[in-house]
Every structure is written in structure tokens, then in C-alpha cells.
Amino acid sequence: MPEAAAASPTAGRISGYAFSDLARTSVWDPLFEPGTYGNRGAGAGATIKPIRGLSAASVIARNPSGSAGSRAPRQIGGLETPDVGRLIASDDLRVAADGPGRWRVTSHDRPEGALVRELRNALAGEASVTDQSHGWSMLEISGPAVPDILAKGSSIDFHMDVFGPGTAMPTSIHHMAVHLSCLDDRPGYAIQLFRSMAGSFATWLKDASANFGYDVVQD
Amino acid sequence: MPQLYRNSSGGQIDRADLLRFSFDGKKYTGYTGDTLASALLANGVRLVGRSFKYHRPRGILTAGVEEPNALVEMRPGPRREPNTRATVVELYDGLEAKSQNRWPSLKFDVMSVNQMLAPFLTAGFYYKTFMWPPSFWEPVYESIIRRAAGLGRVSEAADPDHYEKSNAHCDLLVIGAGPTGLAAALTAARAGARVIIADEGAKLGGALLSERLAVDDMAGDAWVRSAIEELESMPHVRMFARTTVFGRYDAGTYGLVERVADHLPEPPPNTPRQTLWRVFAKRSILASGAIERPIVFGDNDRPGVMLAGAARTYANRYAVQPGKKVVVCGNSDDIARTVADLGAAGCQVVAVVDTRPQSNGVDLGRPIYRNSVVRRALGGQYVQAAEIGEVDSGISTEKVDCDAIVVTGGWSPNINVATHLGARPSYDPDIVGFTLPEHQGEMTVAGSAMGDFGTMDCFSAGERAANACLGALGIAPRNAPVVNDVDEAPFGNMQAFFYVRNAKGKSFVDFQNDVIAKDLRQAVQEGYDSAEHAKRYTTFGMATDQGKTGSLNGAAILADAMGRTIGEVGVTTARPPYTPVSLGAWSGHAAGAEFMPTRRTPMHGWHEANGAEFVEAGLWYRPAYYLRKGEQTWLEASDREVEATRSSVGISDVSTLGKIDIQGPDAGRFLNKLYINGWTKLAVGKARYGLMLREDGMVMDDGTTSRLGEEHYLMTTTTANAAGVMAHIEYCHQVIWPEFDVQYVSVTEQWAQMAIAGPRARDVLTRVVDDVDLSNEAFPFMAARDLTILGGMPARLFRISFSGELAYELAVPADYGTAAWKAVMAAGAPYGITPYGLEALGAMRIEKGHAAGQELDGRTTADDLGLGGMMSKAKDFVGKPLSQRPGLVAEDRPKLVGLRPTTPGERVSAGAHLLPKGAEPVIANDQGWISSAAHSPTLDSWIGLGFVKNGRNRMGERLIAKDFVREREYEVEIVSPHMVDPKGEKLHA
């Protein structure tokens, strides 16, 4: 046993670790540095925006009658609940279907735990709410080459008539489970994935984007 | 060296752009637009390789992917690539190629002695010769055969280029961009369909680039340019040149390989060498054209023997003379157009040999041998003369000096890709070829692939096929024809003529695999009287060219030998890939470190910075141990980590364990079904160990589950089974108990979790948590609750222990993981807190007799693990009925025990089998096995866990551990699995 351990430790709490002083880290920080990368043609084929400080929650409808979604909440966070395969967004909130009777709710810039508290209060008895703010890492990617970039890892048809704005679904990209939403017709997309795979995903995305050229920007 | 066989004008080459290249170290020049083959021919190089078995000199037979002879080794260094067809390699400045399968040189090849041995090297030679003794098969025979018969050498260095994979979708995939394909693409695209058109050539256009003809009064290549311009202007069209549709798969899925940078010395920055495409097409049109066949005559493999279509291609497209003095031999009106084209290119056609009694009456202005055939090519390393005789006469009557024999035996529809899903071609005597019905599921076969060999017929066929597809897609067609008129030389009037009887020399059917006509006849004689059997016995059609030039000729010879018709014999079907696809393209981005995605915990960076060596657990990377200065081995590190934890306090990253958030009014009832033990009475704020079974009664997984609220539980699973348990839960809810009002979602990634274990664990955590009494009374073993640490950080604390120590698991949201870990390290510094990895964690759980993955191997029951008492009798649960099967409750089942060596210091090894002393090591004497082993610094001994028949009643017995893998044998004593602190006093401290 080390000698120090035998002695009585300094009484009381450790110093220098106050939560109020601790900035939340982002899994993206060591992976994406703002800048300009890859081949340059007419301009960047894609703009990658890693999202820091995400608030995210899974909302799963209660099923008192035994069939999932039978009494689905009509609204989540003030937005109509979207059908399977769809996304509905306001300025500060996105609600995306994640399967029958399941939704992913995301928001920027809310204090730790606030989104889940709001949703739990609003949906008590209607849905179970679980905090996923730290587990679902998210980035946004937009630009003319993005359908071609994503096609390197996904067999979804990214034609705007097929997977256009407002489409959202859980799928996989390069063998990694993701939740993918089309936000607009730039085209812009939001991609959520498990935090632990952010490194492999970033490597893949940078590799897939390089021949089109891409910018990394901060949110 | 001047290009002596190149014309000064004509062709689609850029004479302003001179390219230098080398072949076998010798320097040559060519032009942009050349292939390696056309450039070699332009320089008069005819001998380009040696054959597979007999090492015969070989030249250039074709001008396309079907080439069986001109296989070369491309590029030096790590980019070296064997078996590349010179006929499809685009020339670039600085290209370096080498011949292969020869030693010491192409001109003098020692192994060509095999030709002398030919009488012995017949069909089935390997099977008959290298049979005895069997012990020689691998070590002796295989290595001899491989050295003698190999084609080319791989570089063995890592590939410096990167490859990609991608996906594309379309209404219509057009395979091939000759007249049929371009007409189909234009027709469909003008109607608004999403079209992908792919062609394996460097340029789209197919035969339109090779033949002298006029399309609506434009030269073929000019018309192609206008068609491409129009297609390029349409955003719903994607054109792929240098792209082979190599496979057709189920439900309209196609495999394509795009050679993005093969035509360059090396890929430009951020550009893949090749891209493997998966195309999802609602409809497809196979416009892959036709492949010309040679006529099988004696020594028909001599360099200088070339197919007529190829000769026209070299003359028309590349302005290269295939020879100065040419004999043209064939069985159709293609003879006339070949003679005309070669004449226009300045070749002297010294003889025309026509197998038909009557030619079409065109005056070719030179000797015509009717009802005749070239019976043998004369010459050693290249053609010097042709022996000519009447068909079926059996003798040669003329000898004509020449340097090239240009031959056409007719055209076989190229339906390779259409047969990938199993369609059987049938013989059509009218076109002298095998064809398929036009409609093959979502695929339509069109143009010369259907036997429409005229260019105008192909344009029309392409339009027709496209309109049929548009109809099926519900898109209104626009019926203006793509092309109105084609002016081309006569063709057709083909006679079915395949081979010369009783030819002298060797008559090759399959050039690449050195299969001669005699081999096929011999195979039939020996009883291989089906096309599929004869193929495998003789290796006919089994080379990388899949016998593209030889299949019909082979079928004709087999039919003759069997006394059947060609239609009765049939041809073998093809499998993907149509042409070879490099392995790099198949792996794409998934190479090297990116072979699989990896999963990293929130504290991964800290571990890396602090000396952790990682071990893979599924996709996760977990610290195995932390090597400190002066430590040489993992064992020193692991022992130190165990001792520090057991004597003071350790910290370990357990974020990888599966965590499932379970909510809803029926959550407790649901857990009762999933686990063998009861859950409804678990108090809020408490955790419980749970064990779940598969439906077959075997143990599936274990873990602790905590009750965080009235209707809120948190389940943990093992790292390896997290996804499997989640799928099991989904199944149980959706299929078996859909009436349960329960919701569940994985939160594995939301929480960074660390185990803090050891007698000082409480002291450390007291310095971190906010205003929570951690005393044994206030926060006892199995307590679980939400709290905050460090003045407000949300956290969860569980008093659970895998190590057997006073231990806690602290969870914080993942983005705070490293901060919390560092804070705990700081709080533990006065106690010498020690990070420990999976090795130490494993050693401590083995000391305690806790089961892990090695014990939960899908073959063990709860009782085998000593946990039978947990099985509730009061409730039903998954696996309960089948767990009562006689075999699962038998007395003599192997039970979990501890094992210690009787000789101090003896190493225990997992995987060893346990036998009675003196018993023969056979299965009948087997008493069990060792499942886990570790060095225990606490006991100063190696220890193990294992399963021994009826083991719990055999404490103290000694057995022999026989380790077949490590070839070791040692004695062990059966002990209780609880080898350290069996009463759990430390746990409850």
C-alpha cells in the first residue's frame, strides 16, 4: 500500500473541480478542426457542422392498450408528432420519427437536463422520456455533393423526390447505426450516431468528402 | 523505336500527344487514345506472354475484355498488378509493363519444355499424377504445381492507393454503350427516366468506334460524341465509362466497378483508384453486344493469329496494321468488310479463306479459297505462314507466307451477366449462338446480345427495349427514332463452322487455360459427358476470362464427341464477376485500421495518454492494463493493479457495459419475464443481480438492474451481449407480451461509467459526491440512486461489485466522463488510486468465482454456474420450461468449480481439458474443461475456473489438465470457485 494512502487524507472535498467551472466537452472536438479540406473545384462540395452541446431525448409512446403508438402523444414540444419516416422542426426543436411510436427530440443550447425535464412534464402518462444528450452525437452536413458523399456509405436513394426535406429514419452509414434526417434542399442533413463511433464515422466522412472538397464550420 | 505498323493518318488517337512506355524493360512510344495492346502492335511487338500450362508464346487475340492471351504485369513496386489484359489497359506516359509466366525471358522460357511433355499434360493430368502418397498433396505437389503453373506475381506490398464503394439508384440501368445501349439510354432519358449507362471501355461507343460506317451521315465516332453531349446535358442521366457491370444480383441489384484512376500513373489527390458501385435499378437493359469466336485450327495460338473484329478495331480506331501480309479466314460476310478495312489501312491481304462453298460474290481482288479453311498456323514465336486446305479434306494443300492470320468464326451473344441468376441459355441455330429469352425479370436483353448483329438493328433494338421498360415504369415514351439510317458493309450469311478436324499441332479451345480440342474429346471418352463435368475435368472456361472466346467452340467439339447436338450439350452458365474485380475495390474504405468501425469510451483519450494497452471487446477498445515505467510484461502491470485495488483503491472504465433504460407501469412485470429471479419487490433505490435465459433454457446474459423510480429501471448487460439482449427484449415485448405497457431504449452511450473498488473506495467517493451519506448504513451494498457530484454534475451511483471489494460504479453523462474520471483520480491520489484494466478485472472476478463471457458460453445452465437457487418457482420466465429438460438438470453435468495447480507456480491455461489421473486423453474420459485462468497475486498462484462433471461434490479431488493447444499437462485440485474472501466480508464493509 502506498504510504500516502495510510495517512488520513485532507479532510473534506477535493478542490479545483467545481461543476460550474467545467465546460461540457464534445466528442467532435479532437475530430474536426474548422477549415477547408480536400479537392477544390467550384467550391466546397460539402459543409460539415459538428454540433456541440446537443440536447437530445428519446420519446416512446406508452401503450396502455397493448398496441404501440395507439395513444401516441399528438404533440411533442409544441410540434405535431411526425409520422414514421418524417421530421418536423421549429427554430429550436426537431422531432424526428425513430420507428413506430418512437421519436428523437433534439435541441441546441439548453441547459443540462432541461429538455428532458420539459418533455417529462409535458408528456407524463403519454410517453416515456430518456435523456440521450450525451449518447447521440450529431452533426449537420450540407452542400451539393452531400448525396454523393452519403451514397458511399448508404444505400438510400438520396434523390430529392425520394429522400427530400422532412424525411427522417434510422438507418446505417458505412456499417454504423445512424439516424438520418433531410433538413432542406441545399441539401442539408442531420446525422446522429452513437458517441462511441464518432471517431470511425469522422474518419469515414472526411475520406468520403475529400474528393468533393469540404469545409468544417463551428455551430 | 519508330512505330512501324502505325499509319500516318486516321484512327481516334492523338498523334500530337506522344507517350513513352516500356515493355519488359524495352522502351516504346504510343499515343493518347492507345491501349497497351494497340501501342505494342504499332511497334511490331507480337509476342507478349507465355501460356499457363505449356508456356507457349502468345500474342494479342482480341481488342477487348475477352482477351485470353495478352496478360501482363502492370506497374512496378507496390502497385504491381498481374494478369492485366493489355487490350484494355489505356496507355499513359511512363507506363511500365512486363510479360509474365516466363523465365528467364519471354523469348527464351525454360518451362516451355512443357510443350515436349504435352502428351502427359492432358486433361486430368494433376488428378491422375499427383495422387500418391496423400501426405505429399500439400507440402510437395501443391508447391510444385503452383510454381510451375502460376500466372503472374502479386506485389506482396501494401497497396498505396485507396478504394471506395458507393451506391446509386435509377429507373433504368443500361449495360453497355454501343449502338444498342446508346439508343436505349437516349430513348429512356428523353422520356424523363433516371438513367445510368455504363460501359467497360475507355470511351462510350462500343463497336461504333471500331467499324467504318455512317450513322445518319455522320462517322460512327462523331455520332457517339453527339449522343454523349445530349446525355451529358440531362441531369437525370449518369454516364460511367471505364465501368464494368460485373454482376447481376437479386431484385434489380447490380455490381459495377469503376476504374477511376487505372488509366493514370497514380491516382490524383483524394481520388480513389477504383470505386465499387452497387446500383439499384428498377429496370435494366443488357446491351453487352457479342463476342467474336476464333476457328479452332492447328497452332491457332501463335502470335499473329487475331480475331477479325479486333483486326478491324486496330486498323480503324488505332490506325495500326495488325500485319503487313495478312491471311483472312472466316465463315461469314465479315470476311469482306475485314478485307476492305485492312486494305484501307495499307495491309496486304495475301489470301482470303472462306469455309463456305459460295461466297457472296464480292470481288475481293485477291486469291479466294472457297470451301477451305486455315488448317494450321506455321511459325515459332510468331506466324510465318498459313496452311490451307479444303474443309473436311483432312489435308493442307496450300502454304501461304504471311505475318498475320485474321480469323472470324462468328459472333456469340454476350449474355454472361444475364445468366448470373441462373438463366439457362439455349442454342439458336439461326444465329449460330446461345441466347436467352428477351425478358429476364427486370432485365431486357437487346441488340447483338440477342443476336441482332447489324448496327441499324441494334439502334432499333435499343429503342424498342427502352420503350418496353418505360411502359413498365409507367413513363410515357417519346417515339421519335434515335437513328434513321446506317450505312455499313454487309455482314452475316454465317455458316456454322467451329473447328478443323484432324489438324496438326495443338488446336486451342480455351487459350488462357491451355485446353485443346483433344482434351475435350478425351474428357468425353473418360465419361465426363456433360458440359459442366467436362469443364471441371479439363478446366475449360475456368480461367479469369471465363472462356469468353471459346465456349461455343468447346460446346461444338463436345457435341461432336458425344454424338449430340450443340443445343443438347449446352453451355455452362457464368457467375459474377464478369471480369476480375480487385480485392481493394471490394474492401473500399474498410481497410487497415478502418477495417471495422471501432467504439471508444468517453475516457479513451485519458487511457491512451496514461499508458493503456487496449484489447478489443467486440467493436469496443478497452484498456487491458496500464504499463508503468520499469514494467516489462502485462502480468507485472496486472498484478500491481490487482494488489493496489485489493489493498487500497482502484478505478476501472466500465462504460462499455450495456445499459438499457426501462420505463412504464409494466416494467417490473416485464423484468420478471426476462430474468429468472423476481423484480417486483425490488425497492426504489436498490440494485439486484439478474440472470436471463434463452428460450432453450441456457444462460443468455447477466448483469445488475437497478430500480430508479416506481416505473423506472436501469438494466445492465455484459459488453458482448448488449445488442443481443436489446434484440431479445424487443422480441419478448413485440411478440410474446405486446400487452405490457413498457418502454425501453439503450442508454449505453449516454453514460460514462467507472468502477471504484477497494477498501478506500468510500473515502475517495466521499470527496466527490454532493451531500450524500455513503456510510454502509445509509448507502449499503446494492444501493443505487441519482445524485450529483462536484457541485452539481448529474450522476448515478451504484454500490455494486465485480471485484469482490467494497466497490461503487459511478456514472456521469458521457461528455463529463473524462472530467469526472480526473476528479476521482485527484480525490483518490492520497490513497494511491490505481487505474486497472480488463486483465486485473478478470483476475479479480476469477478470484471471486464470478462468471463472465467464458462461462456464459451458451452451453451452461443457471445451475451449472451455481446460480440454480435464483430460479424462481413462483413465476414464469423466458427459458423456464426448457430449462427443466432431463439433459439440463442431469446430476453429472459439468458444474462451475475453482481450480488450483498442485505444483506451486504452475501456470493454469484456459481451454485445457480435465482428465482423471492416468486416464487416456480421449473424449470418453473427459471430466470437463478450464474456462478462465488468471494469475492471482492475492493467492500468489495461478488459478482457474472451470466446469467439472458433478464438480460441486468433488471438492479436493485432483485431475490432470491436458492443454492440447499448448501441449502441456499439469495437475489441478478442485476447489470452491470463491477463492478470495468467500464470505464477502470486504464487499459489505
PDB file of N, CA and C in Angstrom, chain B residues 504-562:
ATOM      1  N   LYS B 504      -3.083 -30.660 -87.506  1.00  0.00           N
ATOM      2  CA  LYS B 504      -1.774 -30.922 -86.912  1.00  0.00           C
ATOM      3  C   LYS B 504      -1.475 -29.816 -85.893  1.00  0.00           C
ATOM      4  N   GLY B 505      -0.568 -30.132 -84.971  1.00  0.00           N
ATOM      5  CA  GLY B 505      -0.244 -29.158 -83.937  1.00  0.00           C
ATOM      6  C   GLY B 505      -1.340 -29.150 -82.877  1.00  0.00           C
ATOM      7  N   LYS B 506      -1.305 -28.148 -82.059  1.00  0.00           N
ATOM      8  CA  LYS B 506      -2.285 -28.065 -80.968  1.00  0.00           C
ATOM      9  C   LYS B 506      -3.413 -27.118 -81.366  1.00  0.00           C
ATOM     10  N   SER B 507      -4.646 -27.578 -81.196  1.00  0.00           N
ATOM     11  CA  SER B 507      -5.799 -26.753 -81.539  1.00  0.00           C
ATOM     12  C   SER B 507      -6.430 -26.240 -80.249  1.00  0.00           C
ATOM     13  N   PHE B 508      -6.218 -24.950 -79.957  1.00  0.00           N
ATOM     14  CA  PHE B 508      -6.664 -24.428 -78.667  1.00  0.00           C
ATOM     15  C   PHE B 508      -8.124 -23.997 -78.700  1.00  0.00           C
ATOM     16  N   VAL B 509      -8.850 -24.423 -77.670  1.00  0.00           N
ATOM     17  CA  VAL B 509     -10.242 -24.000 -77.493  1.00  0.00           C
ATOM     18  C   VAL B 509     -10.290 -22.924 -76.413  1.00  0.00           C
ATOM     19  N   ASP B 510      -9.607 -23.206 -75.301  1.00  0.00           N
ATOM     20  CA  ASP B 510      -9.505 -22.242 -74.208  1.00  0.00           C
ATOM     21  C   ASP B 510      -8.037 -21.842 -74.115  1.00  0.00           C
ATOM     22  N   PHE B 511      -7.726 -20.657 -74.625  1.00  0.00           N
ATOM     23  CA  PHE B 511      -6.332 -20.226 -74.680  1.00  0.00           C
ATOM     24  C   PHE B 511      -5.759 -20.020 -73.286  1.00  0.00           C
ATOM     25  N   GLN B 512      -6.529 -19.368 -72.428  1.00  0.00           N
ATOM     26  CA  GLN B 512      -5.936 -18.974 -71.148  1.00  0.00           C
ATOM     27  C   GLN B 512      -5.608 -20.180 -70.283  1.00  0.00           C
ATOM     28  N   ASN B 513      -6.448 -21.210 -70.319  1.00  0.00           N
ATOM     29  CA  ASN B 513      -6.161 -22.397 -69.519  1.00  0.00           C
ATOM     30  C   ASN B 513      -5.512 -23.508 -70.330  1.00  0.00           C
ATOM     31  N   ASP B 514      -5.063 -23.189 -71.549  1.00  0.00           N
ATOM     32  CA  ASP B 514      -4.352 -24.179 -72.375  1.00  0.00           C
ATOM     33  C   ASP B 514      -5.151 -25.459 -72.558  1.00  0.00           C
ATOM     34  N   VAL B 515      -6.443 -25.331 -72.857  1.00  0.00           N
ATOM     35  CA  VAL B 515      -7.260 -26.515 -73.114  1.00  0.00           C
ATOM     36  C   VAL B 515      -7.380 -26.678 -74.624  1.00  0.00           C
ATOM     37  N   ILE B 516      -6.996 -27.862 -75.125  1.00  0.00           N
ATOM     38  CA  ILE B 516      -7.052 -28.098 -76.569  1.00  0.00           C
ATOM     39  C   ILE B 516      -8.217 -29.040 -76.893  1.00  0.00           C
ATOM     40  N   ALA B 517      -8.534 -29.088 -78.192  1.00  0.00           N
ATOM     41  CA  ALA B 517      -9.694 -29.877 -78.615  1.00  0.00           C
ATOM     42  C   ALA B 517      -9.577 -31.316 -78.132  1.00  0.00           C
ATOM     43  N   LYS B 518      -8.346 -31.853 -78.180  1.00  0.00           N
ATOM     44  CA  LYS B 518      -8.135 -33.237 -77.775  1.00  0.00           C
ATOM     45  C   LYS B 518      -8.516 -33.461 -76.309  1.00  0.00           C
ATOM     46  N   ASP B 519      -8.257 -32.470 -75.459  1.00  0.00           N
ATOM     47  CA  ASP B 519      -8.608 -32.608 -74.037  1.00  0.00           C
ATOM     48  C   ASP B 519     -10.106 -32.823 -73.877  1.00  0.00           C
ATOM     49  N   LEU B 520     -10.885 -32.053 -74.636  1.00  0.00           N
ATOM     50  CA  LEU B 520     -12.342 -32.152 -74.505  1.00  0.00           C
ATOM     51  C   LEU B 520     -12.811 -33.527 -74.987  1.00  0.00           C
ATOM     52  N   ARG B 521     -12.241 -33.975 -76.097  1.00  0.00           N
ATOM     53  CA  ARG B 521     -12.645 -35.295 -76.604  1.00  0.00           C
ATOM     54  C   ARG B 521     -12.256 -36.382 -75.610  1.00  0.00           C
ATOM     55  N   GLN B 522     -11.076 -36.223 -75.015  1.00  0.00           N
ATOM     56  CA  GLN B 522     -10.622 -37.216 -74.041  1.00  0.00           C
ATOM     57  C   GLN B 522     -11.544 -37.240 -72.812  1.00  0.00           C
ATOM     58  N   ALA B 523     -11.984 -36.056 -72.385  1.00  0.00           N
ATOM     59  CA  ALA B 523     -12.877 -35.983 -71.229  1.00  0.00           C
ATOM     60  C   ALA B 523     -14.157 -36.766 -71.504  1.00  0.00           C
ATOM     61  N   VAL B 524     -14.681 -36.621 -72.709  1.00  0.00           N
ATOM     62  CA  VAL B 524     -15.900 -37.353 -73.059  1.00  0.00           C
ATOM     63  C   VAL B 524     -15.617 -38.848 -73.040  1.00  0.00           C
ATOM     64  N   GLN B 525     -14.460 -39.241 -73.617  1.00  0.00           N
ATOM     65  CA  GLN B 525     -14.081 -40.656 -73.622  1.00  0.00           C
ATOM     66  C   GLN B 525     -14.008 -41.214 -72.211  1.00  0.00           C
ATOM     67  N   GLU B 526     -13.540 -40.393 -71.280  1.00  0.00           N
ATOM     68  CA  GLU B 526     -13.368 -40.873 -69.914  1.00  0.00           C
ATOM     69  C   GLU B 526     -14.651 -40.757 -69.112  1.00  0.00           C
ATOM     70  N   GLY B 527     -15.724 -40.362 -69.763  1.00  0.00           N
ATOM     71  CA  GLY B 527     -17.030 -40.429 -69.117  1.00  0.00           C
ATOM     72  C   GLY B 527     -17.587 -39.100 -68.633  1.00  0.00           C
ATOM     73  N   TYR B 528     -16.861 -38.009 -68.863  1.00  0.00           N
ATOM     74  CA  TYR B 528     -17.374 -36.701 -68.422  1.00  0.00           C
ATOM     75  C   TYR B 528     -18.283 -36.141 -69.505  1.00  0.00           C
ATOM     76  N   ASP B 529     -19.461 -36.751 -69.620  1.00  0.00           N
ATOM     77  CA  ASP B 529     -20.277 -36.435 -70.781  1.00  0.00           C
ATOM     78  C   ASP B 529     -21.360 -35.417 -70.457  1.00  0.00           C
ATOM     79  N   SER B 530     -21.031 -34.396 -69.695  1.00  0.00           N
ATOM     80  CA  SER B 530     -21.893 -33.216 -69.605  1.00  0.00           C
ATOM     81  C   SER B 530     -20.969 -32.004 -69.644  1.00  0.00           C
ATOM     82  N   ALA B 531     -21.519 -30.903 -70.139  1.00  0.00           N
ATOM     83  CA  ALA B 531     -20.685 -29.708 -70.285  1.00  0.00           C
ATOM     84  C   ALA B 531     -20.072 -29.309 -68.951  1.00  0.00           C
ATOM     85  N   GLU B 532     -20.861 -29.395 -67.869  1.00  0.00           N
ATOM     86  CA  GLU B 532     -20.362 -28.966 -66.562  1.00  0.00           C
ATOM     87  C   GLU B 532     -19.223 -29.876 -66.084  1.00  0.00           C
ATOM     88  N   HIS B 533     -19.361 -31.179 -66.319  1.00  0.00           N
ATOM     89  CA  HIS B 533     -18.301 -32.096 -65.878  1.00  0.00           C
ATOM     90  C   HIS B 533     -17.040 -31.929 -66.719  1.00  0.00           C
ATOM     91  N   ALA B 534     -17.242 -31.834 -68.034  1.00  0.00           N
ATOM     92  CA  ALA B 534     -16.081 -31.679 -68.905  1.00  0.00           C
ATOM     93  C   ALA B 534     -15.340 -30.393 -68.576  1.00  0.00           C
ATOM     94  N   LYS B 535     -16.091 -29.336 -68.215  1.00  0.00           N
ATOM     95  CA  LYS B 535     -15.476 -28.063 -67.842  1.00  0.00           C
ATOM     96  C   LYS B 535     -14.555 -28.254 -66.646  1.00  0.00           C
ATOM     97  N   ARG B 536     -15.067 -28.934 -65.638  1.00  0.00           N
ATOM     98  CA  ARG B 536     -14.261 -29.052 -64.420  1.00  0.00           C
ATOM     99  C   ARG B 536     -13.090 -30.016 -64.610  1.00  0.00           C
ATOM    100  N   TYR B 537     -13.292 -31.037 -65.436  1.00  0.00           N
ATOM    101  CA  TYR B 537     -12.224 -32.015 -65.632  1.00  0.00           C
ATOM    102  C   TYR B 537     -11.080 -31.415 -66.453  1.00  0.00           C
ATOM    103  N   THR B 538     -11.443 -30.612 -67.449  1.00  0.00           N
ATOM    104  CA  THR B 538     -10.392 -30.090 -68.334  1.00  0.00           C
ATOM    105  C   THR B 538      -9.975 -28.675 -67.955  1.00  0.00           C
ATOM    106  N   THR B 539     -10.698 -28.034 -67.056  1.00  0.00           N
ATOM    107  CA  THR B 539     -10.561 -26.612 -66.683  1.00  0.00           C
ATOM    108  C   THR B 539     -10.952 -25.687 -67.836  1.00  0.00           C
ATOM    109  N   PHE B 540     -11.711 -26.205 -68.785  1.00  0.00           N
ATOM    110  CA  PHE B 540     -12.167 -25.408 -69.921  1.00  0.00           C
ATOM    111  C   PHE B 540     -13.152 -24.327 -69.443  1.00  0.00           C
ATOM    112  N   GLY B 541     -12.843 -23.080 -69.716  1.00  0.00           N
ATOM    113  CA  GLY B 541     -13.736 -21.984 -69.304  1.00  0.00           C
ATOM    114  C   GLY B 541     -13.559 -21.555 -67.864  1.00  0.00           C
ATOM    115  N   MET B 542     -12.523 -22.069 -67.176  1.00  0.00           N
ATOM    116  CA  MET B 542     -12.379 -21.763 -65.758  1.00  0.00           C
ATOM    117  C   MET B 542     -11.285 -20.737 -65.474  1.00  0.00           C
ATOM    118  N   ALA B 543     -10.698 -20.167 -66.519  1.00  0.00           N
ATOM    119  CA  ALA B 543      -9.670 -19.151 -66.296  1.00  0.00           C
ATOM    120  C   ALA B 543     -10.339 -17.803 -66.015  1.00  0.00           C
ATOM    121  N   THR B 544      -9.529 -16.774 -65.813  1.00  0.00           N
ATOM    122  CA  THR B 544     -10.093 -15.472 -65.441  1.00  0.00           C
ATOM    123  C   THR B 544     -10.947 -14.878 -66.555  1.00  0.00           C
ATOM    124  N   ASP B 545     -10.787 -15.368 -67.796  1.00  0.00           N
ATOM    125  CA  ASP B 545     -11.628 -14.858 -68.882  1.00  0.00           C
ATOM    126  C   ASP B 545     -12.941 -15.620 -68.982  1.00  0.00           C
ATOM    127  N   GLN B 546     -13.151 -16.577 -68.085  1.00  0.00           N
ATOM    128  CA  GLN B 546     -14.362 -17.400 -68.076  1.00  0.00           C
ATOM    129  C   GLN B 546     -14.677 -17.973 -69.461  1.00  0.00           C
ATOM    130  N   GLY B 547     -13.644 -18.210 -70.273  1.00  0.00           N
ATOM    131  CA  GLY B 547     -13.850 -18.851 -71.564  1.00  0.00           C
ATOM    132  C   GLY B 547     -14.712 -18.063 -72.528  1.00  0.00           C
ATOM    133  N   LYS B 548     -14.588 -16.735 -72.498  1.00  0.00           N
ATOM    134  CA  LYS B 548     -15.496 -15.913 -73.296  1.00  0.00           C
ATOM    135  C   LYS B 548     -15.370 -16.187 -74.793  1.00  0.00           C
ATOM    136  N   THR B 549     -14.141 -16.437 -75.271  1.00  0.00           N
ATOM    137  CA  THR B 549     -13.989 -16.642 -76.714  1.00  0.00           C
ATOM    138  C   THR B 549     -14.235 -18.086 -77.102  1.00  0.00           C
ATOM    139  N   GLY B 550     -14.197 -19.013 -76.145  1.00  0.00           N
ATOM    140  CA  GLY B 550     -14.153 -20.424 -76.523  1.00  0.00           C
ATOM    141  C   GLY B 550     -15.380 -21.246 -76.217  1.00  0.00           C
ATOM    142  N   SER B 551     -16.386 -20.679 -75.559  1.00  0.00           N
ATOM    143  CA  SER B 551     -17.427 -21.557 -75.025  1.00  0.00           C
ATOM    144  C   SER B 551     -18.210 -22.269 -76.119  1.00  0.00           C
ATOM    145  N   LEU B 552     -18.582 -21.574 -77.184  1.00  0.00           N
ATOM    146  CA  LEU B 552     -19.382 -22.237 -78.219  1.00  0.00           C
ATOM    147  C   LEU B 552     -18.538 -23.258 -78.986  1.00  0.00           C
ATOM    148  N   ASN B 553     -17.283 -22.905 -79.294  1.00  0.00           N
ATOM    149  CA  ASN B 553     -16.416 -23.864 -79.977  1.00  0.00           C
ATOM    150  C   ASN B 553     -16.262 -25.128 -79.140  1.00  0.00           C
ATOM    151  N   GLY B 554     -16.106 -24.945 -77.824  1.00  0.00           N
ATOM    152  CA  GLY B 554     -15.981 -26.098 -76.941  1.00  0.00           C
ATOM    153  C   GLY B 554     -17.251 -26.938 -76.961  1.00  0.00           C
ATOM    154  N   ALA B 555     -18.400 -26.250 -76.926  1.00  0.00           N
ATOM    155  CA  ALA B 555     -19.675 -26.978 -76.953  1.00  0.00           C
ATOM    156  C   ALA B 555     -19.792 -27.775 -78.247  1.00  0.00           C
ATOM    157  N   ALA B 556     -19.328 -27.192 -79.365  1.00  0.00           N
ATOM    158  CA  ALA B 556     -19.421 -27.880 -80.656  1.00  0.00           C
ATOM    159  C   ALA B 556     -18.540 -29.127 -80.664  1.00  0.00           C
ATOM    160  N   ILE B 557     -17.345 -29.011 -80.084  1.00  0.00           N
ATOM    161  CA  ILE B 557     -16.443 -30.163 -80.044  1.00  0.00           C
ATOM    162  C   ILE B 557     -16.995 -31.246 -79.127  1.00  0.00           C
ATOM    163  N   LEU B 558     -17.515 -30.836 -77.959  1.00  0.00           N
ATOM    164  CA  LEU B 558     -18.118 -31.810 -77.044  1.00  0.00           C
ATOM    165  C   LEU B 558     -19.298 -32.502 -77.715  1.00  0.00           C
ATOM    166  N   ALA B 559     -20.113 -31.709 -78.438  1.00  0.00           N
ATOM    167  CA  ALA B 559     -21.280 -32.280 -79.106  1.00  0.00           C
ATOM    168  C   ALA B 559     -20.840 -33.329 -80.113  1.00  0.00           C
ATOM    169  N   ASP B 560     -19.793 -33.007 -80.841  1.00  0.00           N
ATOM    170  CA  ASP B 560     -19.279 -33.942 -81.834  1.00  0.00           C
ATOM    171  C   ASP B 560     -18.791 -35.230 -81.153  1.00  0.00           C
ATOM    172  N   ALA B 561     -18.068 -35.062 -80.061  1.00  0.00           N
ATOM    173  CA  ALA B 561     -17.513 -36.226 -79.370  1.00  0.00           C
ATOM    174  C   ALA B 561     -18.613 -37.075 -78.736  1.00  0.00           C
ATOM    175  N   MET B 562     -19.697 -36.430 -78.324  1.00  0.00           N
ATOM    176  CA  MET B 562     -20.781 -37.174 -77.659  1.00  0.00           C
ATOM    177  C   MET B 562     -21.815 -37.681 -78.653  1.00  0.00           C
TER     178      MET B 562
END
